[in-house]
Amino acid sequence: MKMKKTCAAAASALVMAGMLAGCVSKDNGPGTAAPEAALKDGKYDPVLTITTAKQQDENAGKYINGESLNDNVMTRWGVDHLGIKIETTLLGGDAANYNTKLRLALTGSEKLPDIIPVYDTSLENDLIQSGQVKEITGDIQKYMPDRLKEIYKQYPTTFNPVIQDGKVYGMAISPNLTEGEVMLVRQDWLDKLNLEVPTTIDEFEKVIAAFTNDDPDGNGKKDTYGFDFSGKDSYNTGWVSDPVMIFSTYTGKHLPGQWYNDNGKLTYGSVADGNKEALAKLRDWYSKGYLNKELATQGAWDALADFTEGKAGIIIGRPWLYGSVKDVEKNIKGAKISAHPTIKGVKEDKTYQSGQLNDGVFMFNKNFTNMEAFFLYYDKLYDAAFGTGDFKYGYAQGYDYDVVNGEVVFDSAKFNKPLDAIQAPGKMTFTKNTPSVDGPGKSYYDLANGAKPDNGILMRAAAPVDQTAKDGFVISYENRDVLLPSAFNGAPTKTMQSSWEQLTTMEKETFTKIIYSKEPLEAYDEFVKQWHEKGGTQITEEVNDWYKKTNEVDVMSAMGLK
Amino acid sequence: MYHKSKGYKLFSIFNHILLILVALTCLLPLLHLFAQSFSSKAAVNGNLVSFWPVEFTADAYEKTFKNSNFTGSMLISIVRTVLGTLIGMFVITTAGYALSKDFRGRNALMWIFVFTMLFSGGLIPSYILVTSLGMKDTIWALVLPGAFGAYNLILIMNFFKTIPKALEEAAFIDGASFFGIFVKIFLPLSLPGLATVGLFIMVGHWNSWFDGILYMSNTTNYPLASFLQTVVVQSSAQSMALSQSEAAALSEQSIKAAQIFISTLPIILVYPFLQRYFVKGIVLGAVKE
């Protein structure tokens, strides 16, 4: 008798747990299912809910005032001003598990969000194949505001990954070239050794040799070296600790790990002429101790530590990299960093770098019927970039700017309520980065050339931040023609799916072993041969087929972007 | 005497050195983290900190505890661990008690349980199951799927089997019910086993991060391990579209160090109290009949 009671108790406990679970769970269903909301005077009534997915880096700023992803100054602004409520229903931490969650959502066990930002070309392709995403050619033509059309017109290649059979299934997230890379040099070392900033490969070699052998820090020990970079992930990081300049010196526009459109034919940079000479240089330098000893094991971010510690003399990266390594000026007395353009190539032209046009694409649930609302909201987000409307100075007073004594302030420490860091709207809206029309540092360039800071963007650029970083932005804008986006941005081709991994591993190993002198320089020729034999030739053909196909139908006209 | 022989002494010395080395490999990373967490940002970025704080500051801790995401996640982790351990222990001990008896179909049941040790449904079916049951975005998604573990069941079951049958029969004669015997005789007698399994479940819950990221659609619902996962994993060159402010935040190594250090503390504190049962629990549970 007693045993039965116990069983019953246990069973009821389990049932209770199940019920509780049911009670607490949120219902993702309604909201979007009611398309009754109508646009009146630029505002939806009743409030329209748009669900979205988000990949969010916890490092990117924090919420203040107890706000959260679905309840913050930007979501409230959307409801108050546009009658649009943005609700995140799918959230992933880093890129890998965001993609995992999206794939799981595709299994159909739950509703896909209305707006789906996707950052992976093969996932973009899968989404199109699944038939769950919307074809938006007509929507773009009909609803995209003119000022955005002007922007998207400039970057037709950003549509390539989302075109299938002449139909467009998505659009780039704020297309815009990233800022380029600059060379950061220990100016105090140059001064001490009476050296000039290097502009050619020979001068570069002379400088890093002196940085290694002539004791630039004056401590009597041979504990410094010239050039600090990372070769762990690739020899073209396009970001920070990048060695791609050395390759480009000899290969020009053929960058390792990237596809280049050579008069209508796409070719792969790692097997182009000139790589061998670049590797020979790096091999020579490595054996002489001019380079980061652990370059093959340190990631892009780890490699910075040597520079910040005061062991390395030259590092390359985006202009803001200065902010991440400037601690060397604090750690070492007299240390001074200066920013310069990358060196010239052997053919007397510039050295090139990879540039990024957009960070992923927006795709839309096929049942999403409010494209007009999306474009309304998206266009408003651009207000900050254009310096118009509600976001003339920034997105929210007290978050990313403040007005103190009648003056607009962008330094978070000087706000009425000082903050540790500005509150980037990237954590609050559906774009990861703030939309920009500014290009690779144009505002800094304009200011340096005497423009008056009379709109939000210029005022922000004029805010007193590190001068060296500003110099870097100006340099990167002056040299914006060296930025090369990869010519291939489609989903992995058939042969790529089976052998690309193997090919890139072979490439990385060969390059590293040659630099480390573990294999003769001739190993490069063998690599090129192997690369072509083990699928490279096939892949090149497929990539070119893809290129032809995406340019077959004039989708730009269909979208009204011509 | 063999333990006074030269060979034994040599072995003993070698053994001690080896164990000290092993202990150091466990201890030093933690010490390094500790030193980093109390050092200034500049010193940490410049790789100047080894095992002693440079330019001592508790700034990182202040920032960590002011971060409501961190403290919120910590709370969720604590609730999850307590709840998960209680539910887990309840399920495992009751199931273990029943299965330590002989009854029809016992072997078939055991076979089913062991089967789950070898084969799992995989990510997609588990995900569909959990979401269809409406557990997404609730604490139950973290607690219930892992409540039953076949390995722990076998440990506990074998532990129960070592308790003399005569004890149970005596209790029956005195009028105790099955449940009474379970609570008053079996549980108190198997404390080492319970402590061991309890620690396994507890550490499992505390450290588990993937389920949090998988089943929560808001970071404020992340348990601590999931939160740390998103903070500590550094953006590689592959995800290179980082803005300036993000990049600056990425380099705050001292705050990361503080967060990791704080997150390991609770388990380090619990461990000494359970450790005395630990060895006994594993050995006894592992011996059959």
XYZ file of N, CA and C in Angstrom, chain A residues 13-229:
651
model
N 5.247 14.052 -9.094
C 6.352 15.018 -9.116
C 6.830 15.233 -10.543
N 6.930 14.111 -11.260
C 7.395 14.208 -12.643
C 6.406 14.986 -13.505
N 5.121 14.669 -13.290
C 4.095 15.367 -14.065
C 4.141 16.863 -13.783
N 4.316 17.178 -12.471
C 4.415 18.576 -12.077
C 5.548 19.277 -12.820
N 6.691 18.585 -12.834
C 7.856 19.164 -13.495
C 7.523 19.461 -14.944
N 6.865 18.500 -15.567
C 6.505 18.680 -16.970
C 5.568 19.870 -17.149
N 4.608 19.994 -16.214
C 3.644 21.087 -16.324
C 4.315 22.434 -16.134
N 5.206 22.461 -15.110
C 5.935 23.690 -14.864
C 6.689 24.109 -16.121
N 7.333 23.103 -16.713
C 8.108 23.392 -17.919
C 7.199 24.011 -18.966
N 6.018 23.410 -19.084
C 5.081 23.910 -20.068
C 4.652 25.342 -19.776
N 4.451 25.601 -18.466
C 3.975 26.924 -18.082
C 4.987 28.007 -18.394
N 6.258 27.729 -18.055
C 7.262 28.775 -18.126
C 7.672 29.065 -19.570
N 7.513 28.048 -20.412
C 8.016 28.239 -21.771
C 7.289 29.362 -22.480
N 8.039 30.037 -23.323
C 7.467 31.158 -24.060
C 6.830 30.660 -25.341
N 5.833 31.319 -25.742
C 5.207 30.948 -26.998
C 5.749 31.853 -28.100
N 6.367 31.222 -29.069
C 6.960 32.035 -30.138
C 5.984 32.278 -31.279
N 4.849 31.626 -31.157
C 3.921 31.613 -32.276
C 3.347 32.958 -32.709
N 2.403 33.512 -31.952
C 1.631 34.639 -32.462
C 2.455 35.914 -32.580
N 1.816 36.980 -32.845
C 2.537 38.237 -33.017
C 2.690 38.501 -34.493
N 3.539 37.677 -35.137
C 3.736 37.881 -36.559
C 2.577 37.301 -37.351
N 1.824 36.409 -36.684
C 0.740 35.759 -37.404
C -0.419 36.723 -37.663
N -0.406 37.835 -36.959
C -1.488 38.793 -37.153
C -1.026 39.951 -38.032
N -1.285 39.890 -39.310
C -0.785 40.916 -40.228
C -1.700 42.122 -40.289
N -2.455 42.332 -39.214
C -3.424 43.418 -39.234
C -2.774 44.790 -39.118
N -1.550 44.795 -38.511
C -0.900 46.069 -38.268
C -0.719 46.841 -39.569
N -1.075 48.097 -39.538
C -0.978 48.900 -40.752
C -0.101 50.113 -40.498
N 0.511 50.590 -41.551
C 1.417 51.724 -41.440
C 0.622 53.029 -41.525
N 0.682 53.799 -40.412
C 0.012 55.102 -40.419
C 1.017 56.152 -39.998
N 1.262 57.114 -40.805
C 2.215 58.188 -40.510
C 3.562 57.636 -40.048
N 4.068 56.660 -40.756
C 5.380 56.122 -40.426
C 5.421 55.287 -39.168
N 4.239 54.865 -38.689
C 4.218 54.080 -37.463
C 3.201 52.951 -37.584
N 3.555 51.783 -37.091
C 2.622 50.659 -37.174
C 1.676 50.662 -35.992
N 0.421 50.389 -36.291
C -0.578 50.346 -35.230
C -1.574 49.244 -35.544
N -1.776 48.248 -34.705
C -1.048 48.019 -33.443
C 0.408 47.625 -33.682
N 1.151 47.527 -32.589
C 2.589 47.261 -32.695
C 2.850 45.940 -33.397
N 3.766 45.996 -34.337
C 4.115 44.828 -35.133
C 5.365 44.183 -34.532
N 5.312 42.874 -34.326
C 6.489 42.198 -33.782
C 7.252 41.508 -34.901
N 8.529 41.795 -35.003
C 9.385 41.108 -35.960
C 10.396 40.300 -35.164
N 10.458 38.999 -35.430
C 11.415 38.179 -34.701
C 12.698 38.069 -35.502
N 13.794 37.917 -34.783
C 15.073 37.861 -35.470
C 16.014 36.890 -34.769
N 17.059 36.512 -35.489
C 18.112 35.677 -34.903
C 19.333 36.552 -34.710
N 20.181 36.185 -33.784
C 21.339 37.027 -33.519
C 22.527 36.208 -33.090
N 23.639 36.531 -33.701
C 24.898 35.972 -33.197
C 25.553 37.057 -32.393
N 25.789 36.794 -31.141
C 26.235 37.862 -30.277
C 27.470 37.502 -29.484
N 28.432 38.359 -29.557
C 29.667 38.166 -28.820
C 29.530 38.848 -27.468
N 29.690 38.080 -26.416
C 29.561 38.649 -25.078
C 30.604 39.738 -24.822
N 31.688 39.700 -25.587
C 32.740 40.695 -25.362
C 32.350 42.065 -25.891
N 31.366 42.073 -26.793
C 31.035 43.320 -27.469
C 30.133 44.181 -26.609
N 30.726 44.851 -25.677
C 29.945 45.768 -24.862
C 29.023 45.059 -23.887
N 28.442 45.823 -22.998
C 27.550 45.237 -22.009
C 26.271 46.050 -21.951
N 25.234 45.462 -21.382
C 23.995 46.209 -21.214
C 24.068 47.023 -19.936
N 23.552 48.232 -19.996
C 23.503 49.003 -18.760
C 22.052 49.130 -18.304
N 21.869 49.669 -17.133
C 20.544 49.952 -16.567
C 19.655 48.709 -16.526
N 20.249 47.546 -16.353
C 19.457 46.322 -16.266
C 18.749 45.964 -17.548
N 19.236 46.483 -18.670
C 18.597 46.177 -19.935
C 19.033 44.813 -20.438
N 18.325 44.328 -21.422
C 18.683 43.032 -21.970
C 18.414 43.036 -23.465
N 18.704 41.914 -24.065
C 18.589 41.794 -25.511
C 17.220 42.220 -26.029
N 16.160 41.796 -25.339
C 14.820 42.083 -25.835
C 14.151 43.264 -25.150
N 14.872 43.896 -24.249
C 14.309 45.075 -23.608
C 15.435 46.071 -23.375
N 15.626 46.969 -24.323
C 16.681 47.959 -24.170
C 16.279 49.232 -24.902
N 17.137 50.210 -24.849
C 16.794 51.519 -25.378
C 16.413 51.444 -26.856
N 17.036 50.540 -27.603
C 16.730 50.446 -29.028
C 15.406 49.733 -29.294
N 15.117 48.669 -28.563
C 13.840 47.990 -28.781
C 12.690 48.915 -28.382
N 12.884 49.661 -27.281
C 11.837 50.593 -26.854
C 11.655 51.701 -27.880
N 12.777 52.150 -28.434
C 12.704 53.192 -29.458
C 11.881 52.695 -30.654
N 12.127 51.446 -31.043
C 11.396 50.883 -32.180
C 9.899 50.877 -31.934
N 9.500 50.482 -30.731
C 8.080 50.433 -30.406
C 7.489 51.842 -30.376
N 8.195 52.753 -29.733
C 7.672 54.108 -29.575
C 7.595 54.878 -30.891
N 8.620 54.748 -31.714
C 8.688 55.584 -32.903
C 8.160 54.930 -34.174
N 8.306 53.621 -34.270
C 7.901 52.963 -35.521
C 6.759 51.972 -35.325
N 6.459 51.689 -34.057
C 5.456 50.654 -33.817
C 5.965 49.287 -34.213
N 7.293 49.121 -34.189
C 7.879 47.827 -34.539
C 8.645 47.292 -33.333
N 8.271 46.085 -32.940
C 8.972 45.478 -31.822
C 9.897 44.404 -32.372
N 11.194 44.553 -32.103
C 12.159 43.549 -32.559
C 12.384 42.567 -31.420
N 12.135 41.293 -31.698
C 12.314 40.318 -30.643
C 13.257 39.220 -31.108
N 14.316 38.990 -30.349
C 15.272 37.944 -30.721
C 14.785 36.612 -30.186
N 14.540 35.663 -31.082
C 14.069 34.352 -30.640
C 15.109 33.275 -30.841
N 16.174 33.620 -31.548
C 17.233 32.620 -31.730
C 18.557 33.318 -31.505
N 19.322 32.829 -30.542
C 20.548 33.512 -30.175
C 21.689 32.514 -30.096
N 22.812 32.873 -30.696
C 23.980 32.006 -30.614
C 25.176 32.792 -30.139
N 26.028 32.161 -29.372
C 27.188 32.850 -28.814
C 28.230 33.160 -29.864
N 29.062 32.185 -30.207
C 30.039 32.467 -31.246
C 29.544 31.905 -32.582
N 30.347 32.134 -33.621
C 29.914 31.783 -34.969
C 29.523 30.308 -35.071
N 30.330 29.433 -34.483
C 30.089 28.000 -34.642
C 28.752 27.594 -34.042
N 28.478 28.028 -32.807
C 27.233 27.526 -32.249
C 26.012 28.313 -32.714
N 26.239 29.491 -33.247
C 25.125 30.179 -33.913
C 24.697 29.379 -35.146
N 25.677 28.944 -35.920
C 25.360 28.143 -37.099
C 24.672 26.836 -36.718
N 25.157 26.221 -35.634
C 24.530 24.987 -35.169
C 23.065 25.231 -34.830
N 22.809 26.318 -34.112
C 21.430 26.592 -33.720
C 20.541 26.864 -34.930
N 21.100 27.564 -35.917
C 20.307 27.813 -37.126
C 19.978 26.509 -37.832
N 20.972 25.633 -37.924
C 20.723 24.349 -38.576
C 19.665 23.547 -37.822
N 19.729 23.604 -36.487
C 18.736 22.893 -35.687
C 17.352 23.477 -35.925
N 17.306 24.804 -36.023
C 16.011 25.438 -36.262
C 15.449 25.000 -37.609
N 16.340 24.705 -38.544
C 15.904 24.256 -39.863
C 15.241 22.886 -39.818
N 15.480 22.111 -38.744
C 14.866 20.784 -38.662
C 13.360 20.899 -38.551
N 12.883 22.097 -38.299
C 11.433 22.286 -38.318
C 10.772 22.100 -36.975
N 11.582 21.920 -35.900
C 10.958 21.720 -34.599
C 10.453 23.028 -34.030
N 10.844 24.128 -34.642
C 10.334 25.411 -34.168
C 10.312 26.375 -35.350
N 9.715 27.507 -35.111
C 9.561 28.472 -36.178
C 10.870 29.209 -36.423
N 11.228 29.372 -37.669
C 12.395 30.197 -37.975
C 12.036 31.655 -37.710
N 12.997 32.443 -37.234
C 12.696 33.866 -37.043
C 12.377 34.538 -38.382
N 11.766 35.715 -38.318
C 11.435 36.440 -39.549
C 12.685 36.893 -40.280
N 13.620 37.481 -39.513
C 14.875 37.929 -40.103
C 15.975 36.987 -39.642
N 16.730 36.480 -40.609
C 17.791 35.547 -40.258
C 19.123 36.067 -40.799
N 19.954 36.659 -39.953
C 21.286 37.021 -40.423
C 22.139 35.749 -40.519
N 22.789 35.548 -41.661
C 23.598 34.342 -41.852
C 25.015 34.762 -42.209
N 25.990 34.101 -41.557
C 27.374 34.524 -41.756
C 28.226 33.446 -42.411
N 27.586 32.440 -42.974
C 28.327 31.309 -43.495
C 27.759 30.934 -44.854
N 28.608 30.946 -45.886
C 28.072 30.779 -47.236
C 27.438 29.410 -47.447
N 27.970 28.375 -46.810
C 27.358 27.072 -47.048
C 26.000 26.984 -46.356
N 25.881 27.673 -45.215
C 24.581 27.710 -44.543
C 23.586 28.538 -45.357
N 24.078 29.606 -45.973
C 23.214 30.404 -46.849
C 22.638 29.519 -47.942
N 23.527 28.719 -48.520
C 23.095 27.818 -49.578
C 22.071 26.801 -49.068
N 22.347 26.233 -47.897
C 21.420 25.254 -47.321
C 20.046 25.870 -47.078
N 20.043 27.091 -46.599
C 18.767 27.756 -46.331
C 17.973 27.939 -47.630
N 18.678 28.335 -48.687
C 17.988 28.499 -49.965
C 17.432 27.151 -50.415
N 18.270 26.106 -50.331
C 17.844 24.774 -50.769
C 16.650 24.272 -49.959
N 16.600 24.625 -48.669
C 15.534 24.108 -47.812
C 14.180 24.696 -48.192
N 14.181 25.765 -48.959
C 12.911 26.373 -49.352
C 12.239 27.137 -48.230
N 12.962 27.382 -47.154
C 12.357 28.062 -46.007
C 12.566 29.568 -46.051
N 13.397 30.039 -46.986
C 13.636 31.477 -47.021
C 12.990 32.103 -48.242
N 12.765 33.385 -48.114
C 11.947 34.132 -49.039
C 12.781 34.652 -50.198
N 12.174 34.668 -51.352
C 12.795 35.309 -52.504
C 12.429 36.784 -52.457
N 13.437 37.664 -52.479
C 13.122 39.061 -52.163
C 13.427 40.029 -53.311
N 13.617 39.510 -54.509
C 13.945 40.400 -55.640
C 12.952 41.554 -55.730
N 11.663 41.195 -55.738
C 10.629 42.211 -55.887
C 10.544 43.135 -54.691
N 10.754 42.552 -53.494
C 10.672 43.366 -52.272
C 11.731 44.448 -52.260
N 12.924 44.086 -52.737
C 13.998 45.079 -52.763
C 13.615 46.208 -53.707
N 13.130 45.808 -54.872
C 12.758 46.820 -55.859
C 11.670 47.741 -55.317
N 10.713 47.115 -54.605
C 9.545 47.859 -54.175
C 9.780 48.672 -52.908
N 10.447 48.049 -51.937
C 10.480 48.671 -50.605
C 11.808 49.296 -50.213
N 12.903 48.933 -50.882
C 14.185 49.465 -50.402
C 14.254 50.972 -50.662
N 14.492 51.746 -49.599
C 14.555 53.200 -49.771
C 15.701 53.590 -50.710
N 15.526 54.695 -51.387
C 16.471 55.092 -52.424
C 17.901 55.257 -51.911
N 18.033 55.821 -50.712
C 19.402 56.061 -50.257
C 20.133 54.743 -49.995
N 19.371 53.702 -49.607
C 20.005 52.391 -49.436
C 20.302 51.763 -50.791
N 19.398 51.981 -51.741
C 19.643 51.456 -53.087
C 20.960 51.983 -53.632
N 21.210 53.271 -53.360
C 22.467 53.866 -53.822
C 23.670 53.101 -53.281
N 23.562 52.672 -52.010
C 24.682 51.947 -51.411
C 24.821 50.560 -52.030
N 23.701 49.848 -52.102
C 23.765 48.466 -52.600
C 24.174 48.409 -54.064
N 23.860 49.477 -54.808
C 24.283 49.539 -56.215
C 25.789 49.409 -56.352
N 26.497 49.996 -55.385
C 27.954 50.015 -55.497
C 28.593 48.652 -55.261
N 27.848 47.754 -54.634
C 28.461 46.480 -54.259
C 27.670 45.290 -54.805
N 27.563 45.176 -56.130
C 26.744 44.093 -56.698
C 27.253 42.709 -56.323
N 28.574 42.567 -56.074
C 29.074 41.211 -55.799
C 28.600 40.673 -54.463
N 28.099 41.568 -53.585
C 27.648 41.060 -52.295
C 26.395 40.200 -52.441
N 25.730 40.292 -53.590
C 24.533 39.470 -53.785
C 24.885 38.062 -54.269
N 26.119 37.868 -54.744
C 26.492 36.586 -55.331
C 26.134 35.357 -54.493
N 26.439 35.363 -53.206
C 26.173 34.132 -52.454
C 24.687 33.808 -52.312
N 23.799 34.767 -52.534
C 22.383 34.498 -52.285
C 21.555 34.499 -53.569
N 22.249 34.400 -54.702
C 21.521 34.309 -55.979
C 21.438 32.844 -56.389
N 20.254 32.411 -56.729
C 20.090 31.053 -57.224
C 19.093 31.091 -58.375
N 19.537 30.620 -59.528
C 18.694 30.615 -60.724
C 18.097 31.999 -61.005
N 18.908 33.007 -60.861
C 18.444 34.343 -61.183
C 17.505 34.948 -60.167
N 17.363 34.278 -59.020
C 16.499 34.824 -57.977
C 17.347 35.216 -56.777
N 16.919 36.254 -56.087
C 17.697 36.757 -54.960
C 17.015 36.356 -53.654
N 17.773 35.688 -52.775
C 17.201 35.175 -51.534
C 17.719 35.896 -50.297
N 18.396 37.000 -50.494
C 18.910 37.700 -49.324
C 19.635 38.947 -49.748
N 20.107 39.688 -48.771
C 20.871 40.893 -49.086
C 21.975 41.068 -48.060
N 23.066 41.690 -48.497
C 24.208 41.866 -47.608
C 23.822 42.696 -46.391
N 24.438 42.406 -45.265
C 24.251 43.241 -44.089
C 25.222 44.405 -44.210
N 24.690 45.599 -44.254
C 25.455 46.835 -44.447
C 26.736 46.661 -45.270
N 26.585 46.572 -46.597
C 27.759 46.383 -47.446
C 28.659 47.595 -47.383
N 29.911 47.340 -47.234
C 30.847 48.435 -47.090
C 32.227 47.829 -46.980
N 33.189 48.430 -47.588
C 34.539 47.910 -47.425
C 35.029 48.160 -46.010
N 35.676 47.159 -45.450
C 36.322 47.374 -44.162
C 37.480 48.341 -44.344
N 37.933 48.901 -43.244
C 39.128 49.729 -43.341
C 40.327 48.828 -43.630
N 41.345 49.382 -44.273
C 42.507 48.585 -44.630
C 43.499 48.451 -43.493
N 44.587 47.774 -43.783
C 45.593 47.561 -42.747
C 46.720 48.590 -42.843
N 47.298 48.879 -41.695
C 48.435 49.779 -41.658
C 49.586 49.084 -40.936
N 50.771 49.650 -41.113
C 51.961 49.093 -40.483
C 52.266 49.916 -39.243
N 52.269 49.261 -38.081
C 52.618 49.960 -36.841
C 54.084 49.685 -36.514
N 54.835 50.762 -36.313
C 56.277 50.622 -36.101
C 56.661 51.282 -34.786
N 57.626 50.697 -34.102
C 58.155 51.331 -32.895
C 59.024 52.526 -33.305
N 58.433 53.711 -33.273
C 59.118 54.911 -33.735
C 60.373 55.192 -32.903
N 60.304 54.954 -31.602
C 61.469 55.237 -30.759
C 62.660 54.351 -31.150
N 62.366 53.139 -31.609
C 63.457 52.263 -32.054
C 64.085 52.808 -33.334
N 63.202 53.227 -34.266
C 63.716 53.803 -35.511
C 64.630 54.992 -35.208
N 64.144 55.887 -34.321
C 64.902 57.087 -33.993
C 66.251 56.725 -33.385
N 66.193 55.764 -32.476
C 67.415 55.406 -31.759
C 68.486 54.872 -32.707
N 68.044 54.091 -33.688
C 69.001 53.470 -34.613
C 69.195 54.301 -35.877
N 68.643 55.506 -35.885
C 68.765 56.377 -37.060
C 68.269 55.732 -38.341
N 67.066 55.161 -38.267
C 66.520 54.495 -39.441
C 65.286 55.238 -39.940
N 65.000 55.050 -41.226
C 63.796 55.630 -41.809
C 62.709 54.567 -41.834
N 61.449 55.012 -41.940
C 60.342 54.059 -42.088
C 60.513 53.314 -43.410
N 60.480 51.993 -43.392
C 60.714 51.240 -44.630
C 59.564 51.397 -45.624
N 59.904 51.519 -46.902
C 58.864 51.604 -47.926
C 59.036 50.529 -48.994
N 60.170 49.876 -49.024
C 60.360 48.764 -49.965
C 60.800 47.540 -49.190
N 60.810 46.402 -49.877
C 61.160 45.161 -49.195
C 62.608 45.199 -48.710
N 63.505 45.831 -49.453
C 64.906 45.872 -49.032
C 65.083 46.735 -47.785
N 64.403 47.890 -47.795
C 64.463 48.736 -46.607
C 63.846 48.035 -45.405
N 62.747 47.315 -45.687
C 62.059 46.579 -44.620
C 63.020 45.573 -43.989
N 63.726 44.876 -44.854
C 64.682 43.878 -44.364
C 65.772 44.534 -43.513
N 66.240 45.683 -43.978
C 67.287 46.389 -43.248
C 66.793 46.774 -41.843
N 65.555 47.272 -41.797
C 65.012 47.719 -40.506
C 64.816 46.551 -39.551
N 64.203 45.461 -40.038
C 63.954 44.365 -39.081
C 65.269 43.702 -38.669
N 66.271 43.750 -39.554
C 67.587 43.219 -39.171
C 68.161 44.064 -38.040
N 68.038 45.376 -38.179
C 68.564 46.260 -37.138
C 67.791 46.093 -35.837
N 66.459 45.944 -35.953
C 65.637 45.740 -34.754
C 66.039 44.455 -34.031
N 66.531 43.481 -34.784
C 66.904 42.211 -34.168
C 68.320 42.260 -33.606
N 69.254 42.838 -34.362
C 70.667 42.716 -34.003
C 71.248 43.914 -33.265
N 70.669 45.100 -33.433
C 71.334 46.296 -32.903
C 70.773 46.781 -31.579
N 70.117 45.901 -30.852
C 69.649 46.214 -29.499
C 68.872 47.523 -29.418
N 67.728 47.606 -30.086
C 66.993 48.878 -30.118
C 66.474 49.318 -28.750
N 66.257 48.366 -27.828
C 65.735 48.791 -26.517
C 66.861 49.098 -25.543
N 68.103 48.926 -26.007
C 69.248 49.375 -25.231
C 69.450 48.682 -23.905
N 69.021 47.437 -23.766
C 69.230 46.752 -22.494
C 70.446 45.826 -22.544
N 71.187 45.899 -23.647
C 72.403 45.105 -23.754
C 72.173 43.640 -24.050
N 70.904 43.270 -24.227
C 70.601 41.864 -24.511
C 69.995 41.738 -25.892
N 70.233 40.616 -26.531
C 69.639 40.410 -27.850
C 68.270 39.746 -27.658
N 67.282 40.552 -27.231
C 65.991 39.971 -26.889
C 64.851 40.626 -27.673
N 65.185 41.244 -28.796
C 64.127 41.852 -29.608
C 64.184 41.267 -31.012
N 63.104 41.449 -31.739
C 63.117 41.030 -33.138
C 62.275 41.995 -33.964
N 62.329 41.837 -35.288
C 61.758 42.847 -36.163
C 60.277 42.763 -36.428
N 59.813 41.651 -36.960
C 58.472 41.599 -37.538
C 57.640 40.545 -36.816
N 56.490 40.976 -36.313
C 55.634 40.141 -35.476
C 54.365 39.796 -36.245
N 54.151 38.528 -36.553
C 52.886 38.163 -37.195
C 52.463 36.747 -36.834
